[in-house]
Amino acid sequence: MKDLMIDVENVTFRYDRREQTDALSSVSFKAEKGKWLSVIGNNGAGKSTLAALLIGLIQPSQGTIRINGVALDEESKWTIRRSAGIVFQNPDNQFIGATVQDDVAFGLENLNVPADQMRLRVTEALETVGMLNYRTADPTQLSGGQKQRVAIAGVLALRPDLLILDEAFVMLDPRSRRELLATLKRLKTERDLTILSITHDMNEAAASDRILVLKQGHVARSDTPAHIFSEETELAAPFSERLRRLLLKKGRRAPESYRTESEMVQWLCD
Ligand SMILES: Nc1ncnc2c1ncn2[C@@H]1O[C@H](COP(=O)(O)OP(=O)(O)OP(=O)(O)O)[C@@H](O)[C@H]1O
């Protein structure tokens, strides 16, 4: 088995002791280095709670979390955060700099990265998310999708080993979303970057390496997209699976099992 980037064992978390139910209950899963893991589940399933736990913003009531082999605790979280970045759904809460480039540079200043290295990394990160032309703009004046891209650049500039995205693409238009997903996939391979992406977008989940399905604070399933989408009929299926089911329903020829979008195109062309 490849090295693990995330190893979560029996994690339970409750926001308030007075509450009756746990936000997460006995959650266990692993993510290998250099893989893309999507976390899906209905509203309130515990996805954002899981993201907050993984970065040490909150501490589990029970269980252990290991990031890159290091047990996460009050002390180690600061070291872990040097190599693990998180982007939240609402980028407004994440801006600190007066210009886009200042904002992206902020995390690097905290890490004492030399000035010339810093300029290089800021340029590279802004280019990656397609926002280099806005480097001197005021971040508060950007559109929602542009703000999300700058927030992603801020984390990419830190060159993390682990990137956690909590609905970080929701404000992007479909084309920007596709482009950014493709770019991150490339970085995943080039830098052995591990990505954990919380998403409601089934097409995005379908393109990841593995999917974790959370249901009311429990892990309902952890498997490949192929297994999950061909077996879990309750889930909103990605486009390629909906098309496959529709063809079967109409009595047309269709693949016997789930195909990704590109595999479906290939199948239709053959
Ligand atoms: N700050 C908080 N204080 C108390 N309870 C909370 C808090 N944040 C979340 N919860 C509760 O914890 C549970 C899990 O919430 P969480 O936000 O992790 O779900 P989610 O899967 O991210 O949902 P969504 O898809 O709506 O973002 C829910 O029952 C929610 O009401």
mmCIF file of N, CA and C in Angstrom, residues 83-149:
data_model
loop_
_atom_site.group_PDB
_atom_site.id
_atom_site.type_symbol
_atom_site.label_atom_id
_atom_site.label_comp_id
_atom_site.label_asym_id
_atom_site.label_seq_id
_atom_site.Cartn_x
_atom_site.Cartn_y
_atom_site.Cartn_z
ATOM 1 N N SER A 83 2.073 22.097 5.823
ATOM 2 C CA SER A 83 2.033 21.268 4.607
ATOM 3 C C SER A 83 0.615 20.880 4.209
ATOM 4 N N ALA A 84 -0.381 21.403 4.957
ATOM 5 C CA ALA A 84 -1.769 21.096 4.607
ATOM 6 C C ALA A 84 -2.559 22.396 4.537
ATOM 7 N N GLY A 85 -3.195 22.639 3.398
ATOM 8 C CA GLY A 85 -3.949 23.884 3.232
ATOM 9 C C GLY A 85 -5.421 23.598 3.049
ATOM 10 N N ILE A 86 -6.251 24.537 3.502
ATOM 11 C CA ILE A 86 -7.698 24.359 3.362
ATOM 12 C C ILE A 86 -8.317 25.581 2.696
ATOM 13 N N VAL A 87 -9.278 25.347 1.819
ATOM 14 C CA VAL A 87 -10.027 26.441 1.201
ATOM 15 C C VAL A 87 -11.501 26.209 1.513
ATOM 16 N N PHE A 88 -12.122 27.234 2.099
ATOM 17 C CA PHE A 88 -13.530 27.105 2.479
ATOM 18 C C PHE A 88 -14.444 27.601 1.362
ATOM 19 N N GLN A 89 -15.723 27.344 1.591
ATOM 20 C CA GLN A 89 -16.741 27.719 0.616
ATOM 21 C C GLN A 89 -16.857 29.230 0.441
ATOM 22 N N ASN A 90 -16.774 29.956 1.574
ATOM 23 C CA ASN A 90 -16.971 31.399 1.504
ATOM 24 C C ASN A 90 -15.636 32.136 1.577
ATOM 25 N N PRO A 91 -15.119 32.570 0.407
ATOM 26 C CA PRO A 91 -13.789 33.175 0.399
ATOM 27 C C PRO A 91 -13.719 34.529 1.085
ATOM 28 N N ASP A 92 -14.872 35.206 1.270
ATOM 29 C CA ASP A 92 -14.847 36.534 1.891
ATOM 30 C C ASP A 92 -14.178 36.532 3.255
ATOM 31 N N ASN A 93 -14.350 35.413 3.968
ATOM 32 C CA ASN A 93 -13.793 35.348 5.331
ATOM 33 C C ASN A 93 -12.294 35.102 5.328
ATOM 34 N N GLN A 94 -11.727 34.887 4.138
ATOM 35 C CA GLN A 94 -10.326 34.467 4.101
ATOM 36 C C GLN A 94 -9.373 35.553 3.609
ATOM 37 N N PHE A 95 -9.932 36.727 3.180
ATOM 38 C CA PHE A 95 -9.049 37.758 2.632
ATOM 39 C C PHE A 95 -8.447 38.652 3.704
ATOM 40 N N ILE A 96 -7.155 38.900 3.524
ATOM 41 C CA ILE A 96 -6.432 39.701 4.503
ATOM 42 C C ILE A 96 -5.692 40.841 3.793
ATOM 43 N N GLY A 97 -5.157 40.569 2.592
ATOM 44 C CA GLY A 97 -4.340 41.552 1.890
ATOM 45 C C GLY A 97 -5.154 42.642 1.209
ATOM 46 N N ALA A 98 -4.479 43.801 0.910
ATOM 47 C CA ALA A 98 -5.139 44.915 0.233
ATOM 48 C C ALA A 98 -5.227 44.676 -1.266
ATOM 49 N N THR A 99 -4.294 43.901 -1.803
ATOM 50 C CA THR A 99 -4.360 43.519 -3.220
ATOM 51 C C THR A 99 -4.346 41.996 -3.302
ATOM 52 N N VAL A 100 -4.707 41.509 -4.483
ATOM 53 C CA VAL A 100 -4.739 40.065 -4.701
ATOM 54 C C VAL A 100 -3.369 39.449 -4.413
ATOM 55 N N GLN A 101 -2.305 40.099 -4.924
ATOM 56 C CA GLN A 101 -0.973 39.494 -4.724
ATOM 57 C C GLN A 101 -0.526 39.543 -3.264
ATOM 58 N N ASP A 102 -0.900 40.614 -2.555
ATOM 59 C CA ASP A 102 -0.579 40.676 -1.119
ATOM 60 C C ASP A 102 -1.260 39.546 -0.383
ATOM 61 N N ASP A 103 -2.499 39.328 -0.803
ATOM 62 C CA ASP A 103 -3.268 38.306 -0.127
ATOM 63 C C ASP A 103 -2.654 36.920 -0.320
ATOM 64 N N VAL A 104 -2.271 36.635 -1.560
ATOM 65 C CA VAL A 104 -1.677 35.321 -1.851
ATOM 66 C C VAL A 104 -0.324 35.186 -1.135
ATOM 67 N N ALA A 105 0.384 36.326 -0.984
ATOM 68 C CA ALA A 105 1.710 36.299 -0.349
ATOM 69 C C ALA A 105 1.632 36.148 1.168
ATOM 70 N N PHE A 106 0.460 36.439 1.727
ATOM 71 C CA PHE A 106 0.338 36.506 3.186
ATOM 72 C C PHE A 106 0.833 35.245 3.902
ATOM 73 N N GLY A 107 0.362 34.090 3.434
ATOM 74 C CA GLY A 107 0.759 32.824 4.073
ATOM 75 C C GLY A 107 2.258 32.582 3.964
ATOM 76 N N LEU A 108 2.846 33.048 2.853
ATOM 77 C CA LEU A 108 4.288 32.845 2.637
ATOM 78 C C LEU A 108 5.101 33.720 3.578
ATOM 79 N N GLU A 109 4.577 34.931 3.842
ATOM 80 C CA GLU A 109 5.278 35.821 4.789
ATOM 81 C C GLU A 109 5.353 35.153 6.154
ATOM 82 N N ASN A 110 4.249 34.511 6.519
ATOM 83 C CA ASN A 110 4.226 33.809 7.816
ATOM 84 C C ASN A 110 5.239 32.683 7.882
ATOM 85 N N LEU A 111 5.556 32.116 6.718
ATOM 86 C CA LEU A 111 6.519 31.009 6.686
ATOM 87 C C LEU A 111 7.947 31.491 6.470
ATOM 88 N N ASN A 112 8.110 32.828 6.437
ATOM 89 C CA ASN A 112 9.434 33.429 6.218
ATOM 90 C C ASN A 112 10.092 33.004 4.915
ATOM 91 N N VAL A 113 9.308 32.913 3.856
ATOM 92 C CA VAL A 113 9.864 32.572 2.540
ATOM 93 C C VAL A 113 10.588 33.815 1.999
ATOM 94 N N PRO A 114 11.823 33.670 1.491
ATOM 95 C CA PRO A 114 12.554 34.837 0.970
ATOM 96 C C PRO A 114 11.774 35.576 -0.133
ATOM 97 N N ALA A 115 11.998 36.913 -0.228
ATOM 98 C CA ALA A 115 11.193 37.773 -1.101
ATOM 99 C C ALA A 115 11.161 37.317 -2.569
ATOM 100 N N ASP A 116 12.318 36.933 -3.132
ATOM 101 C CA ASP A 116 12.322 36.556 -4.549
ATOM 102 C C ASP A 116 11.551 35.250 -4.775
ATOM 103 N N GLN A 117 11.681 34.326 -3.827
ATOM 104 C CA GLN A 117 10.935 33.057 -3.869
ATOM 105 C C GLN A 117 9.440 33.350 -3.774
ATOM 106 N N MET A 118 9.139 34.332 -2.910
ATOM 107 C CA MET A 118 7.751 34.680 -2.665
ATOM 108 C C MET A 118 7.081 35.206 -3.943
ATOM 109 N N ARG A 119 7.797 36.129 -4.633
ATOM 110 C CA ARG A 119 7.259 36.700 -5.870
ATOM 111 C C ARG A 119 6.995 35.597 -6.886
ATOM 112 N N LEU A 120 7.936 34.681 -6.982
ATOM 113 C CA LEU A 120 7.833 33.582 -7.933
ATOM 114 C C LEU A 120 6.616 32.696 -7.633
ATOM 115 N N ARG A 121 6.473 32.386 -6.360
ATOM 116 C CA ARG A 121 5.384 31.487 -5.958
ATOM 117 C C ARG A 121 4.015 32.150 -6.124
ATOM 118 N N VAL A 122 3.951 33.477 -5.829
ATOM 119 C CA VAL A 122 2.686 34.197 -5.969
ATOM 120 C C VAL A 122 2.282 34.231 -7.443
ATOM 121 N N THR A 123 3.253 34.548 -8.307
ATOM 122 C CA THR A 123 2.982 34.605 -9.748
ATOM 123 C C THR A 123 2.510 33.237 -10.239
ATOM 124 N N GLU A 124 3.243 32.214 -9.840
ATOM 125 C CA GLU A 124 2.923 30.853 -10.278
ATOM 126 C C GLU A 124 1.505 30.442 -9.832
ATOM 127 N N ALA A 125 1.189 30.730 -8.561
ATOM 128 C CA ALA A 125 -0.119 30.330 -8.017
ATOM 129 C C ALA A 125 -1.249 31.085 -8.714
ATOM 130 N N LEU A 126 -1.032 32.400 -8.965
ATOM 131 C CA LEU A 126 -2.080 33.182 -9.622
ATOM 132 C C LEU A 126 -2.268 32.739 -11.073
ATOM 133 N N GLU A 127 -1.178 32.360 -11.689
ATOM 134 C CA GLU A 127 -1.248 31.859 -13.061
ATOM 135 C C GLU A 127 -2.033 30.535 -13.100
ATOM 136 N N THR A 128 -1.755 29.685 -12.128
ATOM 137 C CA THR A 128 -2.421 28.380 -12.057
ATOM 138 C C THR A 128 -3.938 28.519 -12.003
ATOM 139 N N VAL A 129 -4.413 29.519 -11.266
ATOM 140 C CA VAL A 129 -5.873 29.676 -11.137
ATOM 141 C C VAL A 129 -6.430 30.691 -12.144
ATOM 142 N N GLY A 130 -5.581 31.166 -13.059
ATOM 143 C CA GLY A 130 -6.027 32.092 -14.101
ATOM 144 C C GLY A 130 -6.347 33.480 -13.582
ATOM 145 N N MET A 131 -5.624 33.956 -12.550
ATOM 146 C CA MET A 131 -5.926 35.271 -11.971
ATOM 147 C C MET A 131 -4.730 36.223 -11.986
ATOM 148 N N LEU A 132 -3.738 35.930 -12.813
ATOM 149 C CA LEU A 132 -2.538 36.754 -12.825
ATOM 150 C C LEU A 132 -2.828 38.201 -13.233
ATOM 151 N N ASN A 133 -3.788 38.381 -14.141
ATOM 152 C CA ASN A 133 -4.134 39.738 -14.590
ATOM 153 C C ASN A 133 -4.762 40.590 -13.494
ATOM 154 N N TYR A 134 -5.186 39.965 -12.433
ATOM 155 C CA TYR A 134 -5.853 40.691 -11.347
ATOM 156 C C TYR A 134 -4.927 40.899 -10.153
ATOM 157 N N ARG A 135 -3.624 40.726 -10.353
ATOM 158 C CA ARG A 135 -2.705 40.713 -9.208
ATOM 159 C C ARG A 135 -2.739 41.998 -8.374
ATOM 160 N N THR A 136 -3.036 43.148 -9.007
ATOM 161 C CA THR A 136 -3.062 44.394 -8.216
ATOM 162 C C THR A 136 -4.489 44.811 -7.823
ATOM 163 N N ALA A 137 -5.461 43.974 -8.151
ATOM 164 C CA ALA A 137 -6.859 44.328 -7.833
ATOM 165 C C ALA A 137 -7.134 44.191 -6.338
ATOM 166 N N ASP A 138 -8.186 44.895 -5.906
ATOM 167 C CA ASP A 138 -8.650 44.795 -4.520
ATOM 168 C C ASP A 138 -9.499 43.514 -4.420
ATOM 169 N N PRO A 139 -9.101 42.567 -3.577
ATOM 170 C CA PRO A 139 -9.822 41.284 -3.535
ATOM 171 C C PRO A 139 -11.307 41.423 -3.207
ATOM 172 N N THR A 140 -11.649 42.456 -2.437
ATOM 173 C CA THR A 140 -13.062 42.581 -2.046
ATOM 174 C C THR A 140 -13.949 42.980 -3.231
ATOM 175 N N GLN A 141 -13.312 43.476 -4.317
ATOM 176 C CA GLN A 141 -14.088 43.916 -5.486
ATOM 177 C C GLN A 141 -14.272 42.808 -6.531
ATOM 178 N N LEU A 142 -13.747 41.633 -6.260
ATOM 179 C CA LEU A 142 -13.833 40.548 -7.248
ATOM 180 C C LEU A 142 -15.186 39.836 -7.174
ATOM 181 N N SER A 143 -15.493 39.090 -8.237
ATOM 182 C CA SER A 143 -16.722 38.286 -8.220
ATOM 183 C C SER A 143 -16.512 37.087 -7.294
ATOM 184 N N GLY A 144 -17.592 36.412 -6.961
ATOM 185 C CA GLY A 144 -17.503 35.255 -6.059
ATOM 186 C C GLY A 144 -16.542 34.194 -6.578
ATOM 187 N N GLY A 145 -16.651 33.888 -7.870
ATOM 188 C CA GLY A 145 -15.797 32.860 -8.463
ATOM 189 C C GLY A 145 -14.334 33.286 -8.478
ATOM 190 N N GLN A 146 -14.100 34.586 -8.770
ATOM 191 C CA GLN A 146 -12.712 35.100 -8.768
ATOM 192 C C GLN A 146 -12.126 35.032 -7.363
ATOM 193 N N LYS A 147 -12.954 35.364 -6.372
ATOM 194 C CA LYS A 147 -12.490 35.295 -4.978
ATOM 195 C C LYS A 147 -12.110 33.860 -4.627
ATOM 196 N N GLN A 148 -12.926 32.917 -5.073
ATOM 197 C CA GLN A 148 -12.605 31.514 -4.779
ATOM 198 C C GLN A 148 -11.281 31.117 -5.416
ATOM 199 N N ARG A 149 -11.052 31.618 -6.642
ATOM 200 C CA ARG A 149 -9.785 31.265 -7.310
ATOM 201 C C ARG A 149 -8.584 31.854 -6.576
#
